[in-house]
Amino acid sequence: MATPTEPAATPTGIEQAHDTSKLWTPTRLGDIRVDNRLAMSPMTRRRADANGQPNERMATYYAQRASFGLIVTEGTYPSPEARAYPNQPGILASHAAGWAHVTDAVHQAGGRIAMQLMHAGRLTHPDITGVADVIAPSAIGYEAGSEHAHAPERNPVPKAATKADIDRIIEDHVSAAQRAIAAGLDGIELHGANGYLLQQFLSPATNQRTDAYGGSTAGRARFVIELLEAIAGSVGAGRVGLRLSPGANIQGADENDPHDLTATYTTLGYALRRLDLAYVSIVHPDLPGEFVQHIRHEFNAPLIANTGFSTVTSRNEARHLIDTGAADMIAVGRPAIANPDLPARWKTGADENRPDLTTFYSGDNGYIDYPTLNAHTVG
Ligand SMILES: Cc1cc2nc3c(=O)[nH]c(=O)nc-3n(C[C@H](O)[C@H](O)[C@H](O)COP(=O)(O)O)c2cc1C
């Protein structure tokens, strides 16, 4: 990853037992108090029941990872049309009790857990949602890979959302956030990254509207601003975060013009700073760089940072970013899949299990069976 200076070499021996990195200090994300600076990054694992019901295995999986300062759940659909994948969990009324069980398990293990709300926008199919219309800002289909990432069908050309659709989508998210908080979740994260609905509104490639929700950087930012205002107004901004991947050019939500990119995300940050959000979570390859630090300043909120898919988050990178003040917290993805006790391993410099890519999105294995350090020494 691109950092201006090289991180210090991994400490060895006795030093590890006295790791003085700020990684291990508590902080606050709005109303959420966290014990350390490692967040479990939101990761779709597709182990819910077929009807989107969170189940016992999911409770075990998340509780195993309670030593992260904050767990952010996999992207969870707030309404049927928002669903992106088979076996993705939802937060419909029928799912609330299941999430209460997951949340209790995490809390009993001493952890904190926020739910990522995710609307697929154009990146889904009626066979997955059970809803005739696939909705997006504009009627522009995703051609790049043409097939849906998790299903054999081609994504259809979406219907351009009407103002009534936009109002309903916002209401659906507010109701979902209320259900999640009532189920005991410590916070709500809006998935504004990786080319799903929120980024489809932000990107000029996927938003070619000519009404108030498009046409300019301010227009393209409007939906995300109104959505955050509505959710914050309902459950309290101190429990609400937003995840963004500016300029990632992922799943066709391209943002290739650097001036437009800066203007769009500056508008967003400036408008949302007055809410006092719990945090902004940014996925970007150059986290200490001027762009990310500018957006962080505009939001004036704690920064959870992640470098994205191209490099796997490492212990040294996390320590360096926190200890130089480039971020307030680090979102750790793939190493958290393979190491339920990753904070203990990183604190002591212990070896890590390697994640099995073939079980990321399905399978009986590779979910709740990764061994902990204790299991190694005992077994
Ligand atoms: C299996 C898998 C599923 C993911 N699902 C989501 C998701 O639901 N929401 C999201 O915001 N990011 C998702 N991501 C991205 C991760 O949160 C993270 O940004 C990415 O893995 C890079 O971090 P890492 O190098 O620490 O793994 C996913 C990543 C993986 C590997």
GROMACS .gro file of C-alpha atoms and ligand atoms in nm:
model
  410
    1MET     CA    1   0.000   0.000   0.000
    2ALA     CA    2   0.111   0.358  -0.057
    3THR     CA    3   0.229   0.523   0.262
    4PRO     CA    4   0.476   0.809   0.277
    5THR     CA    5   0.704   0.631   0.519
    6GLU     CA    6   0.769   0.267   0.583
    7PRO     CA    7   0.610   0.120   0.894
    8ALA     CA    8   0.844   0.003   1.167
    9ALA     CA    9   0.949  -0.358   1.149
   10THR     CA   10   0.737  -0.607   1.343
   11PRO     CA   11   0.855  -0.613   1.703
   12THR     CA   12   0.973  -0.947   1.827
   13GLY     CA   13   1.016  -1.131   2.155
   14ILE     CA   14   0.942  -0.946   2.475
   15GLU     CA   15   0.841  -0.628   2.290
   16GLN     CA   16   0.529  -0.800   2.162
   17ALA     CA   17   0.392  -0.854   2.506
   18HIS     CA   18   0.412  -0.480   2.571
   19ASP     CA   19   0.277  -0.353   2.242
   20THR     CA   20   0.236   0.017   2.306
   21SER     CA   21   0.061   0.091   1.978
   22LYS     CA   22  -0.243   0.315   2.002
   23LEU     CA   23  -0.427   0.028   1.828
   24TRP     CA   24  -0.503  -0.108   2.174
   25THR     CA   25  -0.652   0.209   2.320
   26PRO     CA   26  -1.027   0.273   2.352
   27THR     CA   27  -1.210   0.551   2.170
   28ARG     CA   28  -1.558   0.672   2.089
   29LEU     CA   29  -1.739   0.664   1.757
   30GLY     CA   30  -2.024   0.900   1.839
   31ASP     CA   31  -2.232   0.713   2.098
   32ILE     CA   32  -2.043   0.386   2.044
   33ARG     CA   33  -1.753   0.321   2.283
   34VAL     CA   34  -1.496   0.077   2.149
   35ASP     CA   35  -1.217  -0.099   2.337
   36ASN     CA   36  -0.961  -0.100   2.056
   37ARG     CA   37  -0.905   0.045   1.708
   38LEU     CA   38  -0.968  -0.269   1.506
   39ALA     CA   39  -1.306  -0.299   1.338
   40MET     CA   40  -1.419  -0.617   1.169
   41SER     CA   41  -1.490  -0.493   0.817
   42PRO     CA   42  -1.836  -0.562   0.674
   43MET     CA   43  -1.820  -0.887   0.477
   44THR     CA   44  -2.092  -1.069   0.288
   45ARG     CA   45  -2.069  -1.439   0.382
   46ARG     CA   46  -2.408  -1.566   0.263
   47ARG     CA   47  -2.470  -1.804   0.555
   48ALA     CA   48  -2.819  -1.678   0.650
   49ASP     CA   49  -3.123  -1.900   0.591
   50ALA     CA   50  -3.273  -1.888   0.240
   51ASN     CA   51  -3.538  -1.641   0.361
   52GLY     CA   52  -3.271  -1.402   0.492
   53GLN     CA   53  -3.314  -1.510   0.853
   54PRO     CA   54  -2.998  -1.468   1.066
   55ASN     CA   55  -2.933  -1.804   1.232
   56GLU     CA   56  -2.740  -1.972   1.509
   57ARG     CA   57  -2.425  -2.014   1.299
   58MET     CA   58  -2.419  -1.641   1.235
   59ALA     CA   59  -2.452  -1.572   1.609
   60THR     CA   60  -2.155  -1.803   1.672
   61TYR     CA   61  -1.951  -1.645   1.390
   62TYR     CA   62  -1.997  -1.289   1.512
   63ALA     CA   63  -1.958  -1.377   1.883
   64GLN     CA   64  -1.627  -1.549   1.800
   65ARG     CA   65  -1.507  -1.208   1.673
   66ALA     CA   66  -1.622  -1.003   1.976
   67SER     CA   67  -1.266  -0.894   2.064
   68PHE     CA   68  -1.267  -0.653   1.768
   69GLY     CA   69  -1.344  -0.303   1.897
   70LEU     CA   70  -1.640  -0.298   1.662
   71ILE     CA   71  -1.795  -0.563   1.440
   72VAL     CA   72  -1.965  -0.429   1.129
   73THR     CA   73  -2.202  -0.691   0.990
   74GLU     CA   74  -2.220  -0.805   0.632
   75GLY     CA   75  -2.436  -0.590   0.405
   76THR     CA   76  -2.797  -0.654   0.516
   77TYR     CA   77  -3.103  -0.573   0.307
   78PRO     CA   78  -3.358  -0.329   0.449
   79SER     CA   79  -3.636  -0.425   0.206
   80PRO     CA   80  -3.692  -0.716  -0.038
   81GLU     CA   81  -3.598  -0.511  -0.348
   82ALA     CA   82  -3.264  -0.419  -0.187
   83ARG     CA   83  -3.141  -0.776  -0.167
   84ALA     CA   84  -2.825  -0.853  -0.365
   85TYR     CA   85  -2.750  -1.220  -0.295
   86PRO     CA   86  -2.904  -1.555  -0.206
   87ASN     CA   87  -2.851  -1.637   0.163
   88GLN     CA   88  -2.777  -1.274   0.240
   89PRO     CA   89  -2.940  -1.173   0.570
   90GLY     CA   90  -3.216  -0.912   0.584
   91ILE     CA   91  -3.359  -0.686   0.848
   92LEU     CA   92  -3.727  -0.719   0.761
   93ALA     CA   93  -3.970  -0.736   1.054
   94SER     CA   94  -3.949  -1.116   1.044
   95HIS     CA   95  -3.569  -1.101   1.090
   96ALA     CA   96  -3.559  -0.879   1.398
   97ALA     CA   97  -3.568  -1.158   1.658
   98GLY     CA   98  -3.287  -1.341   1.478
   99TRP     CA   99  -3.070  -1.029   1.493
  100ALA     CA  100  -3.154  -0.982   1.862
  101HIS     CA  101  -3.007  -1.328   1.919
  102VAL     CA  102  -2.692  -1.243   1.719
  103THR     CA  103  -2.653  -0.915   1.906
  104ASP     CA  104  -2.700  -1.078   2.248
  105ALA     CA  105  -2.433  -1.335   2.165
  106VAL     CA  106  -2.185  -1.060   2.070
  107HIS     CA  107  -2.266  -0.849   2.375
  108GLN     CA  108  -2.233  -1.147   2.608
  109ALA     CA  109  -1.888  -1.205   2.462
  110GLY     CA  110  -1.802  -0.840   2.539
  111GLY     CA  111  -1.826  -0.699   2.184
  112ARG     CA  112  -2.001  -0.419   1.997
  113ILE     CA  113  -2.182  -0.469   1.669
  114ALA     CA  114  -2.316  -0.230   1.404
  115MET     CA  115  -2.531  -0.339   1.111
  116GLN     CA  116  -2.438  -0.246   0.756
  117LEU     CA  117  -2.753  -0.162   0.559
  118MET     CA  118  -2.705  -0.235   0.191
  119HIS     CA  119  -2.928  -0.170  -0.109
  120ALA     CA  120  -2.811  -0.343  -0.427
  121GLY     CA  121  -2.966  -0.088  -0.662
  122ARG     CA  122  -2.905  -0.218  -1.016
  123LEU     CA  123  -2.675  -0.501  -0.900
  124THR     CA  124  -2.943  -0.762  -0.850
  125HIS     CA  125  -3.211  -0.964  -1.025
  126PRO     CA  126  -3.585  -1.029  -0.968
  127ASP     CA  127  -3.504  -1.397  -0.908
  128ILE     CA  128  -3.307  -1.286  -0.600
  129THR     CA  129  -3.536  -1.009  -0.474
  130GLY     CA  130  -3.874  -1.158  -0.564
  131VAL     CA  131  -3.967  -0.807  -0.680
  132ALA     CA  132  -4.038  -0.727  -1.047
  133ASP     CA  133  -3.850  -0.397  -1.067
  134VAL     CA  134  -3.479  -0.357  -1.016
  135ILE     CA  135  -3.434   0.008  -0.912
  136ALA     CA  136  -3.143   0.246  -0.972
  137PRO     CA  137  -3.089   0.620  -1.023
  138SER     CA  138  -3.096   0.580  -1.403
  139ALA     CA  139  -3.200   0.307  -1.644
  140ILE     CA  140  -2.842   0.200  -1.709
  141GLY     CA  141  -2.762  -0.170  -1.683
  142TYR     CA  142  -2.436  -0.305  -1.548
  143GLU     CA  143  -2.261  -0.446  -1.851
  144ALA     CA  144  -1.905  -0.496  -1.737
  145GLY     CA  145  -1.917  -0.850  -1.601
  146SER     CA  146  -2.271  -0.884  -1.736
  147GLU     CA  147  -2.349  -1.176  -1.508
  148HIS     CA  148  -2.443  -1.118  -1.148
  149ALA     CA  149  -2.149  -1.190  -0.923
  150HIS     CA  150  -2.339  -1.457  -0.731
  151ALA     CA  151  -2.600  -1.588  -0.973
  152PRO     CA  152  -2.599  -1.704  -1.333
  153GLU     CA  153  -2.858  -1.452  -1.453
  154ARG     CA  154  -2.764  -1.133  -1.629
  155ASN     CA  155  -2.855  -0.819  -1.438
  156PRO     CA  156  -3.155  -0.655  -1.607
  157VAL     CA  157  -3.160  -0.290  -1.710
  158PRO     CA  158  -3.299  -0.118  -1.398
  159LYS     CA  159  -3.597   0.114  -1.370
  160ALA     CA  160  -3.498   0.477  -1.299
  161ALA     CA  161  -3.630   0.561  -0.952
  162THR     CA  162  -3.920   0.805  -0.939
  163LYS     CA  163  -3.940   1.062  -0.660
  164ALA     CA  164  -4.198   0.832  -0.496
  165ASP     CA  165  -3.948   0.541  -0.520
  166ILE     CA  166  -3.678   0.756  -0.360
  167ASP     CA  167  -3.907   0.857  -0.073
  168ARG     CA  168  -4.007   0.494  -0.021
  169ILE     CA  169  -3.645   0.371  -0.026
  170ILE     CA  170  -3.559   0.629   0.242
  171GLU     CA  171  -3.858   0.519   0.452
  172ASP     CA  172  -3.758   0.153   0.410
  173HIS     CA  173  -3.409   0.231   0.541
  174VAL     CA  174  -3.544   0.430   0.836
  175SER     CA  175  -3.776   0.143   0.937
  176ALA     CA  176  -3.492  -0.107   0.897
  177ALA     CA  177  -3.259   0.106   1.112
  178GLN     CA  178  -3.527   0.133   1.380
  179ARG     CA  179  -3.574  -0.245   1.381
  180ALA     CA  180  -3.198  -0.300   1.406
  181ILE     CA  181  -3.157  -0.061   1.698
  182ALA     CA  182  -3.462  -0.217   1.870
  183ALA     CA  183  -3.294  -0.557   1.822
  184GLY     CA  184  -2.994  -0.429   2.019
  185LEU     CA  185  -2.747  -0.336   1.743
  186ASP     CA  186  -2.503  -0.069   1.866
  187GLY     CA  187  -2.505   0.122   1.539
  188ILE     CA  188  -2.605   0.142   1.175
  189GLU     CA  189  -2.363   0.173   0.883
  190LEU     CA  190  -2.492   0.280   0.542
  191HIS     CA  191  -2.320   0.101   0.255
  192GLY     CA  192  -2.219   0.387   0.028
  193ALA     CA  193  -1.926   0.194  -0.124
  194ASN     CA  194  -1.843  -0.068  -0.387
  195GLY     CA  195  -2.094   0.038  -0.651
  196TYR     CA  196  -2.422  -0.040  -0.473
  197LEU     CA  197  -2.724   0.193  -0.470
  198LEU     CA  198  -2.574   0.485  -0.276
  199GLN     CA  199  -2.263   0.499  -0.494
  200GLN     CA  200  -2.483   0.457  -0.801
  201PHE     CA  201  -2.639   0.790  -0.706
  202LEU     CA  202  -2.298   0.952  -0.643
  203SER     CA  203  -2.131   0.835  -0.965
  204PRO     CA  204  -2.180   1.031  -1.291
  205ALA     CA  205  -2.157   0.702  -1.483
  206THR     CA  206  -2.464   0.552  -1.315
  207ASN     CA  207  -2.658   0.869  -1.230
  208GLN     CA  208  -2.765   1.059  -1.540
  209ARG     CA  209  -3.078   1.208  -1.388
  210THR     CA  210  -3.184   1.559  -1.478
  211ASP     CA  211  -3.399   1.623  -1.167
  212ALA     CA  212  -3.290   1.737  -0.819
  213TYR     CA  213  -3.118   1.399  -0.756
  214GLY     CA  214  -2.872   1.433  -1.042
  215GLY     CA  215  -2.730   1.675  -1.294
  216SER     CA  216  -2.457   1.823  -1.072
  217THR     CA  217  -2.230   1.711  -0.792
  218ALA     CA  218  -2.478   1.852  -0.540
  219GLY     CA  219  -2.764   1.676  -0.717
  220ARG     CA  220  -2.586   1.341  -0.719
  221ALA     CA  221  -2.501   1.377  -0.348
  222ARG     CA  222  -2.860   1.466  -0.251
  223PHE     CA  223  -3.001   1.114  -0.210
  224VAL     CA  224  -2.721   1.004   0.026
  225ILE     CA  225  -2.755   1.326   0.227
  226GLU     CA  226  -3.134   1.292   0.261
  227LEU     CA  227  -3.100   0.924   0.350
  228LEU     CA  228  -2.845   0.993   0.625
  229GLU     CA  229  -3.049   1.285   0.758
  230ALA     CA  230  -3.359   1.068   0.781
  231ILE     CA  231  -3.185   0.778   0.955
  232ALA     CA  232  -2.990   1.004   1.190
  233GLY     CA  233  -3.312   1.190   1.271
  234SER     CA  234  -3.476   0.861   1.361
  235VAL     CA  235  -3.215   0.663   1.558
  236GLY     CA  236  -2.966   0.939   1.648
  237ALA     CA  237  -2.662   1.045   1.443
  238GLY     CA  238  -2.425   0.921   1.716
  239ARG     CA  239  -2.515   0.565   1.617
  240VAL     CA  240  -2.491   0.615   1.240
  241GLY     CA  241  -2.187   0.574   1.014
  242LEU     CA  242  -2.137   0.587   0.637
  243ARG     CA  243  -1.903   0.373   0.425
  244LEU     CA  244  -1.759   0.518   0.104
  245SER     CA  245  -1.513   0.404  -0.163
  246PRO     CA  246  -1.449   0.724  -0.357
  247GLY     CA  247  -1.293   0.672  -0.699
  248ALA     CA  248  -1.280   0.295  -0.664
  249ASN     CA  249  -1.442   0.243  -1.006
  250ILE     CA  250  -1.602  -0.076  -0.886
  251GLN     CA  251  -1.901  -0.257  -1.039
  252GLY     CA  252  -1.943   0.016  -1.300
  253ALA     CA  253  -2.000   0.309  -1.060
  254ASP     CA  254  -1.706   0.486  -1.219
  255GLU     CA  255  -1.576   0.817  -1.087
  256ASN     CA  256  -1.292   0.897  -1.325
  257ASP     CA  257  -1.285   1.277  -1.319
  258PRO     CA  258  -1.071   1.383  -1.021
  259HIS     CA  259  -1.230   1.731  -1.003
  260ASP     CA  260  -1.581   1.588  -1.006
  261LEU     CA  261  -1.478   1.326  -0.750
  262THR     CA  262  -1.341   1.583  -0.508
  263ALA     CA  263  -1.641   1.812  -0.557
  264THR     CA  264  -1.894   1.530  -0.502
  265TYR     CA  265  -1.738   1.394  -0.184
  266THR     CA  266  -1.662   1.743  -0.050
  267THR     CA  267  -2.029   1.833  -0.096
  268LEU     CA  268  -2.128   1.515   0.083
  269GLY     CA  269  -1.890   1.566   0.375
  270TYR     CA  270  -1.972   1.932   0.415
  271ALA     CA  271  -2.347   1.862   0.418
  272LEU     CA  272  -2.319   1.572   0.661
  273ARG     CA  273  -2.073   1.726   0.908
  274ARG     CA  274  -2.351   1.915   1.082
  275LEU     CA  275  -2.516   1.583   1.169
  276ASP     CA  276  -2.220   1.470   1.385
  277LEU     CA  277  -2.219   1.116   1.249
  278ALA     CA  278  -2.062   0.838   1.457
  279TYR     CA  279  -1.803   0.784   1.185
  280VAL     CA  280  -1.714   0.786   0.819
  281SER     CA  281  -1.556   0.466   0.687
  282ILE     CA  282  -1.339   0.515   0.378
  283VAL     CA  283  -1.200   0.252   0.143
  284HIS     CA  284  -0.909   0.399  -0.052
  285PRO     CA  285  -0.557   0.282  -0.147
  286ASP     CA  286  -0.388   0.600  -0.016
  287LEU     CA  287  -0.536   0.663   0.326
  288PRO     CA  288  -0.278   0.914   0.458
  289GLY     CA  289  -0.293   1.107   0.127
  290GLU     CA  290  -0.442   1.449   0.073
  291PHE     CA  291  -0.774   1.334  -0.075
  292VAL     CA  292  -0.883   1.103   0.208
  293GLN     CA  293  -0.762   1.343   0.476
  294HIS     CA  294  -0.956   1.626   0.307
  295ILE     CA  295  -1.277   1.420   0.304
  296ARG     CA  296  -1.216   1.322   0.667
  297HIS     CA  297  -1.182   1.691   0.754
  298GLU     CA  298  -1.504   1.776   0.568
  299PHE     CA  299  -1.700   1.510   0.757
  300ASN     CA  300  -1.539   1.611   1.086
  301ALA     CA  301  -1.612   1.260   1.215
  302PRO     CA  302  -1.394   0.969   1.333
  303LEU     CA  303  -1.237   0.784   1.037
  304ILE     CA  304  -1.249   0.406   0.996
  305ALA     CA  305  -1.005   0.324   0.717
  306ASN     CA  306  -0.943   0.035   0.479
  307THR     CA  307  -0.716   0.012   0.175
  308GLY     CA  308  -0.952  -0.204  -0.033
  309PHE     CA  309  -0.924  -0.537  -0.208
  310SER     CA  310  -0.587  -0.496  -0.385
  311THR     CA  311  -0.378  -0.553  -0.072
  312VAL     CA  312  -0.480  -0.747   0.238
  313THR     CA  313  -0.478  -0.540   0.557
  314SER     CA  314  -0.172  -0.626   0.766
  315ARG     CA  315  -0.074  -0.576   1.126
  316ASN     CA  316   0.205  -0.334   1.038
  317GLU     CA  317  -0.018  -0.129   0.812
  318ALA     CA  318  -0.286  -0.103   1.081
  319ARG     CA  319  -0.035  -0.002   1.348
  320HIS     CA  320   0.123   0.255   1.120
  321LEU     CA  321  -0.205   0.418   1.017
  322ILE     CA  322  -0.326   0.446   1.375
  323ASP     CA  323   0.005   0.550   1.530
  324THR     CA  324   0.062   0.825   1.272
  325GLY     CA  325  -0.293   0.957   1.320
  326ALA     CA  326  -0.396   0.884   0.959
  327ALA     CA  327  -0.708   0.705   1.086
  328ASP     CA  328  -0.901   0.656   1.410
  329MET     CA  329  -0.983   0.292   1.347
  330ILE     CA  330  -0.889   0.027   1.089
  331ALA     CA  331  -1.143  -0.198   0.921
  332VAL     CA  332  -0.994  -0.545   0.880
  333GLY     CA  333  -1.151  -0.777   0.627
  334ARG     CA  334  -0.998  -1.104   0.510
  335PRO     CA  335  -0.771  -1.159   0.814
  336ALA     CA  336  -1.086  -1.133   1.032
  337ILE     CA  337  -1.249  -1.413   0.835
  338ALA     CA  338  -0.958  -1.647   0.906
  339ASN     CA  339  -0.871  -1.534   1.258
  340PRO     CA  340  -1.159  -1.496   1.503
  341ASP     CA  341  -0.904  -1.382   1.766
  342LEU     CA  342  -0.709  -1.150   1.535
  343PRO     CA  343  -0.669  -0.868   1.795
  344ALA     CA  344  -0.489  -1.110   2.032
  345ARG     CA  345  -0.271  -1.236   1.748
  346TRP     CA  346  -0.177  -0.885   1.636
  347LYS     CA  347  -0.109  -0.776   1.992
  348THR     CA  348   0.138  -1.058   2.043
  349GLY     CA  349   0.271  -1.094   1.689
  350ALA     CA  350   0.144  -1.454   1.667
  351ASP     CA  351   0.104  -1.631   1.333
  352GLU     CA  352  -0.219  -1.593   1.140
  353ASN     CA  353  -0.445  -1.852   0.979
  354ARG     CA  354  -0.480  -1.791   0.607
  355PRO     CA  355  -0.830  -1.730   0.466
  356ASP     CA  356  -0.973  -1.989   0.228
  357LEU     CA  357  -1.112  -1.797  -0.071
  358THR     CA  358  -1.322  -2.091  -0.184
  359THR     CA  359  -1.540  -2.067   0.128
  360PHE     CA  360  -1.590  -1.689   0.138
  361TYR     CA  361  -1.947  -1.703   0.008
  362SER     CA  362  -2.066  -2.058   0.074
  363GLY     CA  363  -1.996  -2.389   0.238
  364ASP     CA  364  -2.019  -2.565   0.571
  365ASN     CA  365  -1.650  -2.503   0.631
  366GLY     CA  366  -1.451  -2.181   0.649
  367TYR     CA  367  -1.705  -1.999   0.862
  368ILE     CA  368  -1.704  -2.083   1.234
  369ASP     CA  369  -1.423  -2.340   1.228
  370TYR     CA  370  -1.107  -2.128   1.196
  371PRO     CA  371  -0.892  -2.215   1.500
  372THR     CA  372  -0.803  -1.970   1.775
  373LEU     CA  373  -0.458  -1.945   1.933
  374ASN     CA  374  -0.580  -2.143   2.234
  375ALA     CA  375  -0.702  -2.419   2.009
  376HIS     CA  376  -0.350  -2.440   1.864
  377THR     CA  377  -0.177  -2.463   2.200
  378VAL     CA  378  -0.433  -2.696   2.355
  379GLY     CA  379  -0.480  -2.915   2.051
  380LIG     C1  380  -1.585  -1.210   0.134
  380LIG     C2  381  -1.594  -1.060   0.132
  380LIG     C3  382  -1.718  -0.998   0.140
  380LIG     C4  383  -1.728  -0.858   0.144
  380LIG     N1  384  -1.851  -0.800   0.161
  380LIG     C5  385  -1.861  -0.666   0.185
  380LIG     C6  386  -1.984  -0.608   0.225
  380LIG     O1  387  -2.088  -0.674   0.241
  380LIG     N2  388  -1.985  -0.473   0.248
  380LIG     C7  389  -1.874  -0.396   0.233
  380LIG     O2  390  -1.880  -0.274   0.256
  380LIG     N3  391  -1.755  -0.450   0.197
  380LIG     C8  392  -1.745  -0.583   0.175
  380LIG     N4  393  -1.623  -0.639   0.149
  380LIG     C9  394  -1.502  -0.555   0.148
  380LIG    C10  395  -1.429  -0.560   0.285
  380LIG     O3  396  -1.508  -0.497   0.385
  380LIG    C11  397  -1.290  -0.493   0.278
  380LIG     O4  398  -1.305  -0.359   0.240
  380LIG    C12  399  -1.197  -0.567   0.181
  380LIG     O5  400  -1.197  -0.707   0.208
  380LIG    C13  401  -1.052  -0.518   0.189
  380LIG     O6  402  -1.002  -0.529   0.320
  380LIG     P1  403  -0.897  -0.646   0.364
  380LIG     O7  404  -0.773  -0.625   0.282
  380LIG     O8  405  -0.872  -0.622   0.511
  380LIG     O9  406  -0.962  -0.777   0.335
  380LIG    C14  407  -1.611  -0.779   0.139
  380LIG    C15  408  -1.487  -0.842   0.127
  380LIG    C16  409  -1.477  -0.980   0.125
  380LIG    C17  410  -1.340  -1.044   0.119
   0.00000   0.00000   0.00000
